Short mmCIF file of C-alpha atoms in Angstrom, two decimals:
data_model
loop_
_atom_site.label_atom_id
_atom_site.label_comp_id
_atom_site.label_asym_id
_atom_site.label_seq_id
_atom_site.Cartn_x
_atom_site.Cartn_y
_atom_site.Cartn_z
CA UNK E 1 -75.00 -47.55 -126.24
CA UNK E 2 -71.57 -46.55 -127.95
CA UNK E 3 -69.59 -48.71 -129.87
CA UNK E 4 -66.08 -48.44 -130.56
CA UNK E 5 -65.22 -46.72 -134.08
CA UNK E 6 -63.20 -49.48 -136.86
CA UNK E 7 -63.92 -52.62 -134.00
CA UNK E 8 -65.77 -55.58 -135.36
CA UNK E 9 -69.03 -56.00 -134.23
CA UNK E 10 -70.43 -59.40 -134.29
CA UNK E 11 -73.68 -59.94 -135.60
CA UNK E 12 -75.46 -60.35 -132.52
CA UNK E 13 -74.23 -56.84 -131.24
CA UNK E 14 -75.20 -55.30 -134.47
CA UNK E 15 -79.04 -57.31 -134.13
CA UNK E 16 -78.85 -55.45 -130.54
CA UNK E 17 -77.78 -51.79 -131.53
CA UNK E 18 -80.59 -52.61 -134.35
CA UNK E 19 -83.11 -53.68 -132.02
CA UNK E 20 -82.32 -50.29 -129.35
CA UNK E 21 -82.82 -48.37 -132.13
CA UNK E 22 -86.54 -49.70 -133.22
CA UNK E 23 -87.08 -49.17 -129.42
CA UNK E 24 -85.83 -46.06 -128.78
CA UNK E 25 -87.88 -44.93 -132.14
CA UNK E 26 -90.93 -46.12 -130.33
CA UNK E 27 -89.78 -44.03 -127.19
CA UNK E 28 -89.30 -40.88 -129.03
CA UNK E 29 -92.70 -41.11 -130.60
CA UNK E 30 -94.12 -41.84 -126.95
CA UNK E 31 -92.19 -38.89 -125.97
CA UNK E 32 -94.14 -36.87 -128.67
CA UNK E 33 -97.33 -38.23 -127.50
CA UNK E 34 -97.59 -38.19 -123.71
CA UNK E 35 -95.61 -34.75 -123.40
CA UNK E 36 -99.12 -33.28 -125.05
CA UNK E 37 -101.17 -35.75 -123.22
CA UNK E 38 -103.38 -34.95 -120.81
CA UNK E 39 -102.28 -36.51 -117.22
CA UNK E 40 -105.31 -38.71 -117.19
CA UNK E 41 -104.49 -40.27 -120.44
CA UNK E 42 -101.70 -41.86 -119.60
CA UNK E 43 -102.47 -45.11 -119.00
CA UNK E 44 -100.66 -48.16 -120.71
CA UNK E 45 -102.27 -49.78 -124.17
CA UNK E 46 -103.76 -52.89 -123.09
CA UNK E 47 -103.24 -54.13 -126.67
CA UNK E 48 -99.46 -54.21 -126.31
CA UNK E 49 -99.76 -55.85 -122.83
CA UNK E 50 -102.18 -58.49 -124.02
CA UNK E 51 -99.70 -58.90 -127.23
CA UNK E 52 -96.58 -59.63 -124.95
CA UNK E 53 -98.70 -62.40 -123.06
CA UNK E 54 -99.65 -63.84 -126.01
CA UNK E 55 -96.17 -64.04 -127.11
CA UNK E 56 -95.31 -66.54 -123.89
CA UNK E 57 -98.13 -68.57 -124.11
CA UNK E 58 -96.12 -71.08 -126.14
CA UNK E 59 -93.78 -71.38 -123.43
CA UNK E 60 -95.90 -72.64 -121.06
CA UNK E 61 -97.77 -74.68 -123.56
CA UNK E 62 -94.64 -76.28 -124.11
CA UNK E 63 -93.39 -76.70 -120.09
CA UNK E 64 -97.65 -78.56 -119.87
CA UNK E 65 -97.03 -80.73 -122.94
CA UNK E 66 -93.62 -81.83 -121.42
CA UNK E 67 -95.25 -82.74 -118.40
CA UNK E 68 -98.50 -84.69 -119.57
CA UNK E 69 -96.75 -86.40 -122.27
CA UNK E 70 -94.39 -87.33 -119.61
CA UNK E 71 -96.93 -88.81 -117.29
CA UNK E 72 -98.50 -90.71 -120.11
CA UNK E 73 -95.36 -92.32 -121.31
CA UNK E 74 -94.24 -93.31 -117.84
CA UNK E 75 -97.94 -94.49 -116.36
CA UNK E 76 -100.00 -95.82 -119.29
CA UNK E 77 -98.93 -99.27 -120.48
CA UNK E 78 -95.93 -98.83 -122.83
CA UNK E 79 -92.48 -100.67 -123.65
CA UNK E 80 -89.50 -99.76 -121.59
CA UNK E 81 -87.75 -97.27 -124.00
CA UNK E 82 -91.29 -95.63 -124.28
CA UNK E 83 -91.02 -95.11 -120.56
CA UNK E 84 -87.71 -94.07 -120.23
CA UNK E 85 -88.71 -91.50 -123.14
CA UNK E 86 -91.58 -90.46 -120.58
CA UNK E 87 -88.81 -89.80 -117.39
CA UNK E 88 -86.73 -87.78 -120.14
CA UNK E 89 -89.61 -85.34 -120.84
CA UNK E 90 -90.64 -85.18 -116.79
CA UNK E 91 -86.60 -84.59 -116.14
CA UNK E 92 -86.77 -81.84 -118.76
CA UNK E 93 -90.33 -80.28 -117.65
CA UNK E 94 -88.45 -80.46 -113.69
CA UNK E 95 -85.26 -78.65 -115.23
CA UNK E 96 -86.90 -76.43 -117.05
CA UNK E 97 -90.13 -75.37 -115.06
CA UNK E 98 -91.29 -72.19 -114.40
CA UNK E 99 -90.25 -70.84 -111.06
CA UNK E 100 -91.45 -68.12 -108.52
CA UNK E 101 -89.47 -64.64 -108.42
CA UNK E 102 -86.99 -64.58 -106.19
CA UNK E 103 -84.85 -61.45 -104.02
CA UNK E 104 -82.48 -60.33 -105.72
CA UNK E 105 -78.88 -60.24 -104.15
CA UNK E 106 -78.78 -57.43 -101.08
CA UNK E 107 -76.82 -56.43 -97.88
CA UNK E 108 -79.76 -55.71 -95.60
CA UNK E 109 -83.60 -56.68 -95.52
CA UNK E 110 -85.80 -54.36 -93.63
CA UNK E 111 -89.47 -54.57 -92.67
CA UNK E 112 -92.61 -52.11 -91.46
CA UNK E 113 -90.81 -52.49 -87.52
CA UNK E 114 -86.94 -52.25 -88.96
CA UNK E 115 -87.96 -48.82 -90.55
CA UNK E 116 -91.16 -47.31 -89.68
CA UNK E 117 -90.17 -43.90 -91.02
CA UNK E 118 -89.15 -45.34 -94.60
CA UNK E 119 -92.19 -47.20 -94.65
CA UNK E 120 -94.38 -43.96 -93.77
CA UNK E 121 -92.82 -42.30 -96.97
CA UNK E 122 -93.71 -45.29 -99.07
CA UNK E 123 -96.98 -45.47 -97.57
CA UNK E 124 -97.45 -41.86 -98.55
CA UNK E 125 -96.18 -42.15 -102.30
CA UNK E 126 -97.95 -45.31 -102.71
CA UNK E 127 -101.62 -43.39 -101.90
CA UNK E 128 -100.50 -41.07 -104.23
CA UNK E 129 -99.37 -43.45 -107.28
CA UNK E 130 -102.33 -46.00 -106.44
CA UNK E 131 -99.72 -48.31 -105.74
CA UNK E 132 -99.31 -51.25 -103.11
CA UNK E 133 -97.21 -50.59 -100.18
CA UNK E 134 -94.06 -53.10 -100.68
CA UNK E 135 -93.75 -55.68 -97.80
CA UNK E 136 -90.01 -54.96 -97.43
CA UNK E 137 -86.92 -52.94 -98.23
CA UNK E 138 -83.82 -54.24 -99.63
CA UNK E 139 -80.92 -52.25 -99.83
CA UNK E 140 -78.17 -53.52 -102.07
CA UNK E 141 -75.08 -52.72 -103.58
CA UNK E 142 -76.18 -51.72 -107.29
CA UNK E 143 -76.47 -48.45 -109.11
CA UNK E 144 -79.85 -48.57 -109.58
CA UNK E 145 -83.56 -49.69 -108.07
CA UNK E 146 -86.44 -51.96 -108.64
CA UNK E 147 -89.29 -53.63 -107.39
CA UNK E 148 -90.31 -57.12 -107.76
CA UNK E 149 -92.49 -59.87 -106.26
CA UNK E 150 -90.45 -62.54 -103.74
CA UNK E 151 -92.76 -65.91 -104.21
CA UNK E 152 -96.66 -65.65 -105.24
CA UNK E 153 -97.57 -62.67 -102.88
CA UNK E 154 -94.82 -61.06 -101.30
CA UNK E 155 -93.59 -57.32 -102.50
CA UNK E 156 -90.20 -55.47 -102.39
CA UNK E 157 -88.80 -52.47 -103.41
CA UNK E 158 -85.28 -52.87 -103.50
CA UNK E 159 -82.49 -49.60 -102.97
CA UNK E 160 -79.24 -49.16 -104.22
CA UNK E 161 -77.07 -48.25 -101.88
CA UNK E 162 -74.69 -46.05 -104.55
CA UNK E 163 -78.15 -44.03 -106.17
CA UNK E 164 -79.43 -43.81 -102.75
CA UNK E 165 -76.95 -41.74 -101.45
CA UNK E 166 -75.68 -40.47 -104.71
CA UNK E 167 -79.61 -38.40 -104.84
CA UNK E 168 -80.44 -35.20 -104.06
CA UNK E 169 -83.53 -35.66 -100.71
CA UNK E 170 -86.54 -35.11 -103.65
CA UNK E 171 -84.46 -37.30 -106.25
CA UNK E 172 -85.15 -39.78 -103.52
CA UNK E 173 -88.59 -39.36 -103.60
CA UNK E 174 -88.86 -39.13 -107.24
CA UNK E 175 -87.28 -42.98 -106.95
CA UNK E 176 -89.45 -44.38 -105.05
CA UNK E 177 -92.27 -42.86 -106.82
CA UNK E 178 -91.00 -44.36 -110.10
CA UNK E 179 -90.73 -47.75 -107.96
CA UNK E 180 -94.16 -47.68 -106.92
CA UNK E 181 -95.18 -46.49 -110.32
CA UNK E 182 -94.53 -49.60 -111.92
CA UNK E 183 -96.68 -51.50 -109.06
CA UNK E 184 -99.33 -49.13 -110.15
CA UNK E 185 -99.16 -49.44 -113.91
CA UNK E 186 -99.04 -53.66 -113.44
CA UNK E 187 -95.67 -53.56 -115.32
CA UNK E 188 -96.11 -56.69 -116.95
CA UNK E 189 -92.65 -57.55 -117.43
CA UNK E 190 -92.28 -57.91 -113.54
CA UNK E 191 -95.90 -59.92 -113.26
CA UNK E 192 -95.43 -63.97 -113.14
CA UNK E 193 -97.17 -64.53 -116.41
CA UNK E 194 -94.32 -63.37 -118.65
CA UNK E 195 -91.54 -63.24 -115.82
CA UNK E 196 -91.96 -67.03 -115.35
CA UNK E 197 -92.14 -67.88 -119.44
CA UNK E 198 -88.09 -65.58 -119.81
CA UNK E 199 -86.77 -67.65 -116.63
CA UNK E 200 -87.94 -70.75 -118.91
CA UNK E 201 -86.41 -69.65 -121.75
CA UNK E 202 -82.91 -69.05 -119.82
CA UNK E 203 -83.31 -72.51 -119.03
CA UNK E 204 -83.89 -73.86 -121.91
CA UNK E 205 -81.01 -71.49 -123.42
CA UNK E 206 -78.30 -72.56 -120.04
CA UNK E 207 -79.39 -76.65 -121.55
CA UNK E 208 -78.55 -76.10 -124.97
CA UNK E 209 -75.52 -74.45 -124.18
CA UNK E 210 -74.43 -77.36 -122.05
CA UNK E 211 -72.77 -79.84 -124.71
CA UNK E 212 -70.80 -76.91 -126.09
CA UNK E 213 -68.96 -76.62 -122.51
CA UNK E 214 -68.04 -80.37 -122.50
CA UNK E 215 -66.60 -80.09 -125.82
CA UNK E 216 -64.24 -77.60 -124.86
CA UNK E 217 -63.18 -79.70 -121.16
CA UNK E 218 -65.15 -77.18 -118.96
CA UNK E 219 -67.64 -79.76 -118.02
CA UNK E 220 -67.48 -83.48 -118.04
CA UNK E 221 -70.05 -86.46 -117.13
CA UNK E 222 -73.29 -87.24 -118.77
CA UNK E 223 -72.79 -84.54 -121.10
CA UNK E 224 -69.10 -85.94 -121.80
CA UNK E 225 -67.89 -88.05 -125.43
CA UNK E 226 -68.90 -88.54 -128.66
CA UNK E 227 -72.37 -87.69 -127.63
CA UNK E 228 -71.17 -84.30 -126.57
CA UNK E 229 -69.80 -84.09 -130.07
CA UNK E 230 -72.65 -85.19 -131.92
CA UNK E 231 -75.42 -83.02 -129.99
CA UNK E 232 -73.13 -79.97 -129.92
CA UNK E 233 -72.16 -80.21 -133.92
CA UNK E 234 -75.77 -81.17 -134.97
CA UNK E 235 -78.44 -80.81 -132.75
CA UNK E 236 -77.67 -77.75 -130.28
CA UNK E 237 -76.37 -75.07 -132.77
CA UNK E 238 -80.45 -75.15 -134.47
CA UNK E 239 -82.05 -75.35 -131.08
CA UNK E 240 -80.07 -72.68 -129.71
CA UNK E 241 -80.40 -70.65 -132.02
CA UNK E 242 -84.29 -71.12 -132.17
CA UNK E 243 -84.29 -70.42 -128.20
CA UNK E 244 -82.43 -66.85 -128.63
CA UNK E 245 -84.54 -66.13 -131.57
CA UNK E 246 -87.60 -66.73 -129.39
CA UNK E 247 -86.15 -65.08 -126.56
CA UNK E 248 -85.74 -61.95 -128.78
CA UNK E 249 -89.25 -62.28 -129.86
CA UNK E 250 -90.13 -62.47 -126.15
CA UNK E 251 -88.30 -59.23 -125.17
CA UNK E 252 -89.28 -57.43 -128.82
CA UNK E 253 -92.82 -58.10 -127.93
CA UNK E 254 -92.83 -56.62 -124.21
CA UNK E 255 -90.43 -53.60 -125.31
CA UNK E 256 -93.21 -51.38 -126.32
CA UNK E 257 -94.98 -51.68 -123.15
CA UNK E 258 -92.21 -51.85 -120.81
CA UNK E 259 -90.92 -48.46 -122.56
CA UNK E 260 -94.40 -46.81 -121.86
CA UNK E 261 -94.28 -48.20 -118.22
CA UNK E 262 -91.25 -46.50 -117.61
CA UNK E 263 -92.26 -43.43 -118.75
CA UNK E 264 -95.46 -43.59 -116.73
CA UNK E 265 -93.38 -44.30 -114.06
CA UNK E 266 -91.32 -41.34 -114.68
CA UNK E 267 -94.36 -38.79 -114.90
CA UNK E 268 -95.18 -40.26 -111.41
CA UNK E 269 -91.91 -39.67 -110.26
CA UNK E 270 -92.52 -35.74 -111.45
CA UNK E 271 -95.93 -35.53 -109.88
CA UNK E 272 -94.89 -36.97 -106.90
CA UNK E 273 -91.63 -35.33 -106.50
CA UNK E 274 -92.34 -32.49 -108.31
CA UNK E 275 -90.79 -31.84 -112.03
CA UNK E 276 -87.43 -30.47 -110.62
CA UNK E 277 -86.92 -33.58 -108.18
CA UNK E 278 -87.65 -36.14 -111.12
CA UNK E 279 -84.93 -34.04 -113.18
CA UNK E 280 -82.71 -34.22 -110.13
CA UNK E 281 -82.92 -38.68 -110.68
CA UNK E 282 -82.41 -38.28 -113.84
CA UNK E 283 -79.39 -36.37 -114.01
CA UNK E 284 -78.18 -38.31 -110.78
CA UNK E 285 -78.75 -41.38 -113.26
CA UNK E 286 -76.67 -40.18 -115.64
CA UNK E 287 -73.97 -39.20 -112.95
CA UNK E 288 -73.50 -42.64 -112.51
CA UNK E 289 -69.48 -43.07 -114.00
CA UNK E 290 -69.00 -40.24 -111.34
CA UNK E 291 -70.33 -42.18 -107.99
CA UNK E 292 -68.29 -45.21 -109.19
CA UNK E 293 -64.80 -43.01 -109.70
CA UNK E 294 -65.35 -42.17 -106.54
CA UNK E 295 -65.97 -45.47 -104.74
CA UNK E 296 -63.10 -46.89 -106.39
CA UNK E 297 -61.15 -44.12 -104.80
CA UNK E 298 -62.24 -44.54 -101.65
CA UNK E 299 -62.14 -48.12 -101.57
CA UNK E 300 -58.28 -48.23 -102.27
CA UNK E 301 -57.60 -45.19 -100.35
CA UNK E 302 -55.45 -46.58 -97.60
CA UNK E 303 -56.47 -44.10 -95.16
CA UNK E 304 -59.99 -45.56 -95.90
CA UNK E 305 -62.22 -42.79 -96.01
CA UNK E 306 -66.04 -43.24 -95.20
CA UNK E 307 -67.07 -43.96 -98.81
CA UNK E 308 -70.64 -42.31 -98.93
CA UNK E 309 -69.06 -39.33 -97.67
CA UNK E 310 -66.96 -39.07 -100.70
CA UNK E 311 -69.39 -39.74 -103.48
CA UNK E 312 -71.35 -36.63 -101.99
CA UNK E 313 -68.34 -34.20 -101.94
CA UNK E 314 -67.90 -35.41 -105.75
CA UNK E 315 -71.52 -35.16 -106.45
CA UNK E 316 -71.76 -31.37 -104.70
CA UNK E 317 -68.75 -30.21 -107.09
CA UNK E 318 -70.67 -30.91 -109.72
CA UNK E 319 -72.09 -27.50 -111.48
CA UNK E 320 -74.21 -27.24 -114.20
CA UNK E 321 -71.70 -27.12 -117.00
CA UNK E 322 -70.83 -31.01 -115.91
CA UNK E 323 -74.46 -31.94 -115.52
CA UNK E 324 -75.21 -30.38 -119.05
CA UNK E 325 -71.87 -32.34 -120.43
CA UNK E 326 -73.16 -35.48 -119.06
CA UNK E 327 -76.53 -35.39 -120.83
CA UNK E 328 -75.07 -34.36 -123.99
CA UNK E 329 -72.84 -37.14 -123.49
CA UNK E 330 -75.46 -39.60 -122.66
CA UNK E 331 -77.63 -38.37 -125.73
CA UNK E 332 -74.70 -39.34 -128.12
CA UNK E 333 -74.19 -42.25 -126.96
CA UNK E 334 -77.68 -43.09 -126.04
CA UNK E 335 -77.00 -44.11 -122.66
CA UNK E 336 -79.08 -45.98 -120.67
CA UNK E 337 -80.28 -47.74 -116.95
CA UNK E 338 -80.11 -51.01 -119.07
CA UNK E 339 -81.44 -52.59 -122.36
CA UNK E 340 -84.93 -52.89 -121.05
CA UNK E 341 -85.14 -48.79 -120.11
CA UNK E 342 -85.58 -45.81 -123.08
CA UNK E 343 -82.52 -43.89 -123.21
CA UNK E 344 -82.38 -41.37 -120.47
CA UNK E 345 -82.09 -38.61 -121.86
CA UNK E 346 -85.80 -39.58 -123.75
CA UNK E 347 -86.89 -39.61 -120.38
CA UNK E 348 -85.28 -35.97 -119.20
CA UNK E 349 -86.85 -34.59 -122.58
CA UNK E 350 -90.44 -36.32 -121.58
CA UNK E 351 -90.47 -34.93 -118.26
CA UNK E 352 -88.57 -31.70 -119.01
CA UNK E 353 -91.50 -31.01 -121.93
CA UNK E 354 -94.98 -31.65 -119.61
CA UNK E 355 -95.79 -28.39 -117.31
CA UNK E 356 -93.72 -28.22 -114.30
CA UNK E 357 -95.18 -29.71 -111.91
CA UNK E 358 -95.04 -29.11 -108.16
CA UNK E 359 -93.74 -31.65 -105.56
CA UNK E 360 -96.44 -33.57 -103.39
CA UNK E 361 -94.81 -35.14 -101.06
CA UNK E 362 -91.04 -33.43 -99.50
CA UNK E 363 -90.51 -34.59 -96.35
CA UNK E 364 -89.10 -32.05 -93.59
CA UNK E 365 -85.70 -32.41 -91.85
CA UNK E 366 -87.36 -34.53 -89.18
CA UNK E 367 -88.77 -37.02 -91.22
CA UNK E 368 -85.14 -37.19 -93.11
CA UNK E 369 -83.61 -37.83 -90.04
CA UNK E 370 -85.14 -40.45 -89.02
CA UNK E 371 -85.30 -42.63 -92.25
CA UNK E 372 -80.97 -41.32 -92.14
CA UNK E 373 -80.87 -43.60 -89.06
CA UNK E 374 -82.73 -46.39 -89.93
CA UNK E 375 -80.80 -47.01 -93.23
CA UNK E 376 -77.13 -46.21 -91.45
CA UNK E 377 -76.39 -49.29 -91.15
CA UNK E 378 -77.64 -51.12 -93.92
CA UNK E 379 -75.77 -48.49 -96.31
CA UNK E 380 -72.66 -48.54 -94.18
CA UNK E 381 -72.96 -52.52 -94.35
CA UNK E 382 -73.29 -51.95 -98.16
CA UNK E 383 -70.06 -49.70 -98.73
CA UNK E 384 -68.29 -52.21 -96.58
CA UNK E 385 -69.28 -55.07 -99.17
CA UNK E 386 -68.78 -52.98 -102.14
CA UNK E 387 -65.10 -51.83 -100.83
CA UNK E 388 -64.15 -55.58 -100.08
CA UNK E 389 -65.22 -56.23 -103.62
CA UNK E 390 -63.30 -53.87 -105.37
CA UNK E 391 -60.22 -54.69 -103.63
CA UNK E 392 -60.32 -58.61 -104.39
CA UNK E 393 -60.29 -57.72 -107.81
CA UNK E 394 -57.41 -55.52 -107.70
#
């Protein structure tokens, strides 16, 4: 995270860069820990998981409370503003309830039939991680990957089109192993406990935000007038305020244990992959300013060139004086996948510092082939939506 020297920083940016830093403390001292560690003892504190569900439990307290006292006001014998009081709190508790994961946004959805071949190479990393075999592939347009649950059972692990093709064949495996890792290590941050409890919060933070908007003419209707005025003046500044500092507590309460998920998830990657495949992610990671230079270029190249085939010519120029630029680059400005990840280069030292490790699983030019053709045309449907994009914004 780099800031720009003599800019002001609000306070909320400098409450972040604070917060990274207490985090990425934590990371280095995991670093410390697990790159001495014996593989078996690796496994995630259950204190600091039971601590971050703790932390939510309010939430949900809250969402029940809304909805009995509701009910009571409404159904037990009461005067009319007691009642209307009661369809208040059950219009809140329906705004605001906790709802099931959803997919996130992607170009192509493929199942065990679509892509038998990918689905063999999860099956095989997922024996090896102890993880659950997703139910379904989504490939998407982002610079990254994840998995996730879609409704109460359902599984996916979801592919970036850009870090797909951007990795090396074993930095491929390495991401899916770190995928599956986090089934296997029950990242709680993805299970419905706490996931449910932050989409709350959002709501609760998108409501008291509301009256602000009217204010300013973005929004008119019930929210509209003097009452707009007086909620947004008054009431909304304190209770937004005590949402984001709850949200904070929410996020500063699951850091620890996210962090060491990741990292788990990372030493999976290396064991899977082997330690030079998991390095090969990483750095591809860290490439990432690269692949989108060169997607931008392709996109409003008039001659339009076929995009993936760009961002690999780019990628193959690279030599190790540019890969050992980038890290050094990335370790100044502690650059990260997101807020939620250590900073990378933590992660390159943690795997870099364990005893190389051999890959497991590297599938022959067969098995490549065939998993080549079944996601051709979800990643060519992919650079076609990420091309349109950029050039609407130009």
């Amino acid at each position: 995270m780099s800031t720009t020297k003599g800019a002001a920083r609000s306070p909320r940016d400098r409450f972040e860069e604070y917060r990274l830093r207490l985090v990425d403390g934590y990371a280095e001292r995991l670093v410390g820990t697990m790159s001495s560690a014996q593989a078996g003892s690796t496994r995630s504190l259950r204190s600091t998981r039971v601590v971050g569900a703790l932390v939510v439990l309010p939430v949900h307290l809250l969402t029940l409370a809304s909805l009995v006292g509701g009910l009571y006001l409404l159904v037990a014998p009461h005067t009319w503003p007691e009642r209307v009081a009661g369809l208040v709190l059950l219009l809140v508790c329906y705004g605001t309830r906790p709802e099931l994961p959803k997919r996130p946004a992607y170009v192509a959805r493929l199942g065990p039939d679509d892509a038998p071949a990918t689905f063999a190479l999860l099956r095989q990393v997922g024996e090896l991680v102890r993880a659950p075999v997703p139910d379904e592939v989504l490939v998407s347009r982002a610079y990254n990957a994840a998995v996730g649950r879609a409704g109460l059972r359902g599984r996916f692990v979801e592919l970036g089109a850009p870090l797909w093709v951007a990795a090396p064949p074993q930095a491929r495996v390495a991401l899916i192993a770190h995928e599956l890792g986090h089934l296997a290590h029950r990242d709680l941050t993805n299970g419905l406990w706490v996931s449910t409890a932050r989409h709350t919060l959002r709501k609760w933070n998108d409501v008291f935000r509301t009256p602000s908007a009217a204010t300013h003419g973005t929004r008119r209707g019930f929210w509209g007038g003097g009452i707009a005025v007086v909620l947004s003046t008054l009431l909304f500044p304190l209770l937004r305020g005590l949402t984001g500092a709850y949200t904070s507590l929410v996020e500063w309460a699951n850091a620890p244990s996210h962090r060491r998920q990741e990292m788990l998830a990372d030493l999976d990657a290396a064991r899977v992959a082997g330690t030079d495949g998991a390095l090969e992610l990483l750095d591809t990671i860290l490439a990432k300013l690269s692949v989108e230079t060169s997607i931008s270029s392709a996109a409003v190249d008039g001659r339009r060139p076929d995009m993936w085939h760009v961002v690999t010519e780019r990628l193959a120029a690279r030599g190790p004086e540019e890969r050992s630029r980038a890290r050094a680059t990335a370790t100044s400005e502690r650059t990260r996948v997101d807020a939620s990840h250590p900073a990378t280069t933590l992660r390159i030292r943690l795997v870099d510092g364990r005893p190389w490790e051999a890959p497991a699983v590297v599938p022959d030019a067969a098995e490549w082939g065939a998993i080549d053709r079944e996601l051709a045309r979800p990643l060519e449907a992919a650079a076609k939506a990420i091309g349109e994009r950029i050039r609407y914004r130009r």
